[in-house]
Amino acid sequence: MLELKDICKDYRQDKLVIPVLKNISFEMEEGEYVAVMGPSGSGKTTLMNIIGCLDQATSGTYLFDGEDMGSCTENRMSDIRLSKIGFIFQNFELLPRQSAIDNVSLPLIYKGMPKNDRKDLASSALERVGLSDRVNFKPTQLSGGQKQRVAIARAMVNHPKILLADEPTGALDSTSGSQIMELFQKLNEEGISILMITHDQQIASYADRKIEIKDGVLSRKEGTVL
Ligand code: ADP
Ligand code: MG
């Protein structure tokens, strides 16, 4: 599903080259659930942006679902994001003035789907995350955990192959965080692959496998396989 080989990412500030990811090699099979841990500034989000086809590596090869992302056009990357990847962020990234169902419908609008089909799919996605009774609520009328569930419904509405989650419980209390982890577990059991960034040891323990990134270098967590 994912195959990274010697991935490097440099940022340039004026004449200075700042290496952020250093020769990262990593594979993930379809259906796996992997947690990426590491201190702040270690390169987790940078790695996630490359894996999520939001950015390209400076060097190395990255195959997503068998396709070489290094030689992809912007358009192809955006198609892949829309059809194969679901994104979850720490701060939900919902449109504040739109209802839950309109937020979940957004990726379907980008796909050009007719309105009635969008409504059906979006409401069944909200049902899947246990929010049938909140379809017309706006984000301000929802708790943190409910907002994250709307974001998960939006991420799942196009039936992606993989969920990429960057600190999905970072803004939640521990009870809502555990509920989000139970939902991830259910989705993973239904067959979706999950790659999740987290600081939290307990949250990471929900995954099948943990990897660690420190100062741009990837290693396996003790007692696990890379
Ligand atoms: P993490 O998510 O692990 O906290 P990031 O991937 O966000 O880390 O950042 C890793 C390093 O890359 C940091 O030192 C950060 O300052 C640097 N960095 C991230 N994005 C940029 C950018 N667009 N331009 C320059 N430096 C960046
Ligand atoms: Mg980050």
Short mmCIF file of C-alpha atoms and ligand atoms in Angstrom, two decimals:
data_model
loop_
_atom_site.label_atom_id
_atom_site.label_comp_id
_atom_site.label_asym_id
_atom_site.label_seq_id
_atom_site.Cartn_x
_atom_site.Cartn_y
_atom_site.Cartn_z
CA MET A 1 0.00 0.00 0.00
CA LEU A 2 2.81 2.45 0.98
CA GLU A 3 6.46 2.01 0.09
CA LEU A 4 9.01 4.68 0.99
CA LYS A 5 12.64 4.25 0.07
CA ASP A 6 15.36 6.67 1.20
CA ILE A 7 12.95 9.59 1.39
CA CYS A 8 14.64 12.91 2.16
CA LYS A 9 12.98 16.28 2.53
CA ASP A 10 14.92 19.53 2.73
CA TYR A 11 13.48 22.96 3.34
CA ARG A 12 15.33 25.96 1.95
CA GLN A 13 15.56 29.22 3.86
CA ASP A 14 17.45 31.72 1.71
CA LYS A 15 20.75 29.95 1.04
CA LEU A 16 20.40 27.57 3.94
CA VAL A 17 19.29 23.99 3.29
CA ILE A 18 17.54 22.44 6.28
CA PRO A 19 17.28 18.63 6.12
CA VAL A 20 14.03 17.64 7.84
CA LEU A 21 13.57 14.01 6.74
CA LYS A 22 16.67 11.85 6.43
CA ASN A 23 16.63 8.64 4.38
CA ILE A 24 13.30 7.36 5.57
CA SER A 25 12.43 3.86 4.39
CA PHE A 26 9.16 2.33 5.46
CA GLU A 27 6.47 0.02 4.16
CA MET A 28 2.89 -0.43 5.11
CA GLU A 29 0.55 -3.21 3.97
CA GLU A 30 -3.10 -2.82 3.13
CA GLY A 31 -5.25 -3.13 6.27
CA GLU A 32 -2.48 -2.24 8.72
CA TYR A 33 -2.85 0.23 11.59
CA VAL A 34 0.40 2.05 12.34
CA ALA A 35 1.23 4.77 14.88
CA VAL A 36 4.01 7.29 14.27
CA MET A 37 5.46 8.78 17.45
CA GLY A 38 8.12 11.41 18.02
CA PRO A 39 8.84 14.73 19.70
CA SER A 40 7.62 18.06 18.39
CA GLY A 41 9.64 19.28 15.42
CA SER A 42 10.92 15.79 14.55
CA GLY A 43 9.30 15.80 11.08
CA LYS A 44 6.04 13.90 11.65
CA THR A 45 3.78 16.35 9.82
CA THR A 46 6.33 16.75 7.02
CA LEU A 47 6.31 12.96 6.57
CA MET A 48 2.52 12.84 6.68
CA ASN A 49 2.29 15.55 4.01
CA ILE A 50 4.47 13.48 1.69
CA ILE A 51 2.57 10.26 2.40
CA GLY A 52 -0.72 12.15 1.90
CA CYS A 53 0.38 13.46 -1.51
CA LEU A 54 0.20 17.06 -0.28
CA ASP A 55 3.91 17.56 -0.85
CA GLN A 56 6.73 15.79 -2.66
CA ALA A 57 10.04 14.50 -1.32
CA THR A 58 13.35 16.16 -2.22
CA SER A 59 14.80 12.74 -3.04
CA GLY A 60 13.99 9.06 -2.68
CA THR A 61 11.05 7.06 -3.99
CA TYR A 62 7.53 6.87 -2.71
CA LEU A 63 5.04 4.39 -4.12
CA PHE A 64 1.43 4.81 -3.07
CA ASP A 65 -0.82 1.94 -4.12
CA GLY A 66 1.85 0.96 -6.66
CA GLU A 67 2.12 4.42 -8.21
CA ASP A 68 5.29 6.54 -8.10
CA MET A 69 4.40 9.82 -6.40
CA GLY A 70 7.70 11.46 -7.31
CA SER A 71 6.70 11.70 -10.95
CA CYS A 72 3.04 12.65 -10.41
CA THR A 73 1.51 15.92 -11.58
CA GLU A 74 -0.34 18.23 -9.15
CA ASN A 75 -3.61 17.13 -10.77
CA ARG A 76 -2.91 13.45 -10.32
CA MET A 77 -1.90 14.04 -6.69
CA SER A 78 -5.13 15.87 -6.06
CA ASP A 79 -7.15 13.03 -7.66
CA ILE A 80 -5.37 10.51 -5.46
CA ARG A 81 -6.06 12.57 -2.33
CA LEU A 82 -9.72 12.82 -3.20
CA SER A 83 -10.30 9.18 -4.11
CA LYS A 84 -7.87 7.17 -1.99
CA ILE A 85 -6.96 9.14 1.15
CA GLY A 86 -8.97 10.39 4.12
CA PHE A 87 -7.39 13.11 6.28
CA ILE A 88 -8.02 13.75 9.98
CA PHE A 89 -6.44 16.73 11.76
CA GLN A 90 -5.95 17.70 15.38
CA ASN A 91 -8.23 20.72 15.03
CA PHE A 92 -10.89 19.02 12.88
CA GLU A 93 -10.68 21.64 10.06
CA LEU A 94 -14.46 21.82 9.62
CA LEU A 95 -16.15 24.75 7.87
CA PRO A 96 -17.64 26.65 10.84
CA ARG A 97 -20.79 27.97 9.13
CA GLN A 98 -21.76 24.69 7.46
CA SER A 99 -23.83 21.93 9.05
CA ALA A 100 -22.34 18.50 9.76
CA ILE A 101 -23.94 17.04 6.64
CA ASP A 102 -22.65 19.88 4.43
CA ASN A 103 -19.14 19.44 5.83
CA VAL A 104 -19.28 15.71 5.09
CA SER A 105 -20.66 16.37 1.58
CA LEU A 106 -17.76 18.59 0.59
CA PRO A 107 -15.49 15.88 -0.92
CA LEU A 108 -18.51 14.67 -2.94
CA ILE A 109 -19.03 18.17 -4.38
CA TYR A 110 -15.38 18.12 -5.49
CA LYS A 111 -16.15 14.83 -7.21
CA GLY A 112 -19.08 16.41 -9.05
CA MET A 113 -21.75 14.16 -7.52
CA PRO A 114 -25.43 15.22 -7.83
CA LYS A 115 -27.06 16.72 -4.73
CA ASN A 116 -29.44 13.88 -3.82
CA ASP A 117 -26.70 11.24 -3.99
CA ARG A 118 -24.47 13.49 -1.87
CA LYS A 119 -27.13 13.74 0.84
CA ASP A 120 -27.60 9.96 0.94
CA LEU A 121 -23.89 9.19 1.17
CA ALA A 122 -23.16 11.95 3.68
CA SER A 123 -25.98 10.90 5.97
CA SER A 124 -24.90 7.27 5.92
CA ALA A 125 -21.32 8.37 6.71
CA LEU A 126 -22.65 10.34 9.69
CA GLU A 127 -24.68 7.33 10.76
CA ARG A 128 -21.51 5.20 10.62
CA VAL A 129 -19.84 7.51 13.17
CA GLY A 130 -22.92 7.59 15.41
CA LEU A 131 -24.12 11.10 14.58
CA SER A 132 -27.48 10.47 12.87
CA ASP A 133 -29.10 12.81 15.38
CA ARG A 134 -26.69 15.70 14.65
CA VAL A 135 -26.74 16.01 10.84
CA ASN A 136 -27.99 19.60 10.85
CA PHE A 137 -25.80 20.83 13.72
CA LYS A 138 -23.02 23.31 13.03
CA PRO A 139 -19.53 22.77 14.49
CA THR A 140 -20.15 25.39 17.23
CA GLN A 141 -23.10 23.28 18.40
CA LEU A 142 -21.00 20.11 18.74
CA SER A 143 -18.51 18.88 21.35
CA GLY A 144 -14.86 18.28 20.41
CA GLY A 145 -15.39 14.53 20.12
CA GLN A 146 -18.47 15.06 17.94
CA LYS A 147 -16.57 17.49 15.69
CA GLN A 148 -13.84 14.90 15.23
CA ARG A 149 -16.48 12.31 14.35
CA VAL A 150 -17.87 14.66 11.68
CA ALA A 151 -14.32 15.02 10.37
CA ILE A 152 -13.98 11.22 10.30
CA ALA A 153 -17.28 10.90 8.40
CA ARG A 154 -15.94 13.47 5.89
CA ALA A 155 -12.68 11.53 5.58
CA MET A 156 -14.57 8.25 4.99
CA VAL A 157 -17.29 9.46 2.64
CA ASN A 158 -15.33 8.66 -0.54
CA HIS A 159 -14.34 5.20 0.76
CA PRO A 160 -10.58 5.89 0.86
CA LYS A 161 -7.98 3.12 1.12
CA ILE A 162 -6.16 4.80 3.98
CA LEU A 163 -6.88 7.23 6.80
CA LEU A 164 -4.06 9.62 7.69
CA ALA A 165 -4.54 11.16 11.11
CA ASP A 166 -2.26 13.88 12.53
CA GLU A 167 -2.72 13.98 16.33
CA PRO A 168 -6.44 13.08 16.05
CA THR A 169 -6.96 13.15 19.83
CA GLY A 170 -4.61 16.07 20.54
CA ALA A 171 -7.45 18.53 21.19
CA LEU A 172 -9.73 16.10 23.05
CA ASP A 173 -10.21 15.04 26.66
CA SER A 174 -9.28 11.44 27.41
CA THR A 175 -12.86 10.09 27.29
CA SER A 176 -13.58 11.57 23.84
CA GLY A 177 -10.09 10.50 22.77
CA SER A 178 -10.86 6.88 23.69
CA GLN A 179 -14.15 7.04 21.79
CA ILE A 180 -12.30 8.25 18.69
CA MET A 181 -9.83 5.36 19.12
CA GLU A 182 -12.73 2.87 19.36
CA LEU A 183 -14.09 4.29 16.12
CA PHE A 184 -10.68 3.98 14.42
CA GLN A 185 -10.54 0.36 15.59
CA LYS A 186 -13.95 -0.37 14.12
CA LEU A 187 -13.01 1.25 10.79
CA ASN A 188 -9.73 -0.70 10.73
CA GLU A 189 -11.59 -3.96 11.39
CA GLU A 190 -13.81 -3.07 8.42
CA GLY A 191 -10.65 -3.02 6.29
CA ILE A 192 -9.32 0.54 6.11
CA SER A 193 -5.60 1.12 6.65
CA ILE A 194 -4.71 3.76 9.26
CA LEU A 195 -1.53 5.77 9.75
CA MET A 196 -1.78 7.88 12.87
CA ILE A 197 0.59 10.43 14.36
CA THR A 198 0.45 10.81 18.12
CA HIS A 199 2.46 12.02 21.10
CA ASP A 200 0.45 9.87 23.42
CA GLN A 201 1.79 6.44 24.39
CA GLN A 202 -1.69 5.19 25.36
CA ILE A 203 -3.26 6.35 22.09
CA ALA A 204 -0.41 4.74 20.13
CA SER A 205 -1.06 1.42 21.86
CA TYR A 206 -4.30 1.04 19.86
CA ALA A 207 -2.21 0.55 16.69
CA ASP A 208 -0.80 -2.81 15.54
CA ARG A 209 2.65 -1.35 15.15
CA LYS A 210 4.56 1.72 16.32
CA ILE A 211 7.37 3.58 14.62
CA GLU A 212 9.31 6.51 15.96
CA ILE A 213 10.78 9.54 14.26
CA LYS A 214 13.53 11.57 15.94
CA ASP A 215 15.26 14.48 14.27
CA GLY A 216 14.07 13.29 10.86
CA VAL A 217 15.27 9.70 11.29
CA LEU A 218 12.81 6.82 11.48
CA SER A 219 13.24 3.82 13.76
CA ARG A 220 11.02 1.12 15.15
CA LYS A 221 9.71 1.40 18.67
CA GLU A 222 11.24 -1.12 21.02
CA GLY A 223 9.64 -4.53 20.84
CA THR A 224 8.00 -3.91 17.48
CA VAL A 225 8.96 -4.43 13.85
CA LEU A 226 9.51 -1.66 11.34
P1 ADP B 1 6.35 17.70 13.79
O1 ADP B 1 5.06 17.50 13.06
O2 ADP B 1 7.03 16.42 14.17
O3 ADP B 1 6.21 18.60 14.98
P2 ADP B 1 7.16 19.14 11.39
O4 ADP B 1 7.18 18.12 10.32
O5 ADP B 1 5.99 20.06 11.43
O6 ADP B 1 7.38 18.43 12.81
O7 ADP B 1 8.49 20.01 11.29
C1 ADP B 1 9.78 19.44 11.25
C2 ADP B 1 10.83 20.52 11.04
O8 ADP B 1 10.68 21.09 9.75
C3 ADP B 1 10.74 21.68 12.02
O9 ADP B 1 12.04 22.02 12.41
C4 ADP B 1 10.10 22.78 11.22
O10 ADP B 1 10.55 24.04 11.64
C5 ADP B 1 10.57 22.49 9.80
N1 ADP B 1 9.57 22.90 8.81
C6 ADP B 1 8.32 22.40 8.66
N2 ADP B 1 7.68 22.99 7.61
C7 ADP B 1 8.54 23.88 7.09
C8 ADP B 1 8.49 24.80 5.99
N3 ADP B 1 7.41 24.89 5.21
N4 ADP B 1 9.59 25.56 5.75
C9 ADP B 1 10.71 25.45 6.51
N5 ADP B 1 10.82 24.60 7.55
C10 ADP B 1 9.77 23.82 7.84
MG MG B 2 3.10 18.05 13.52
#
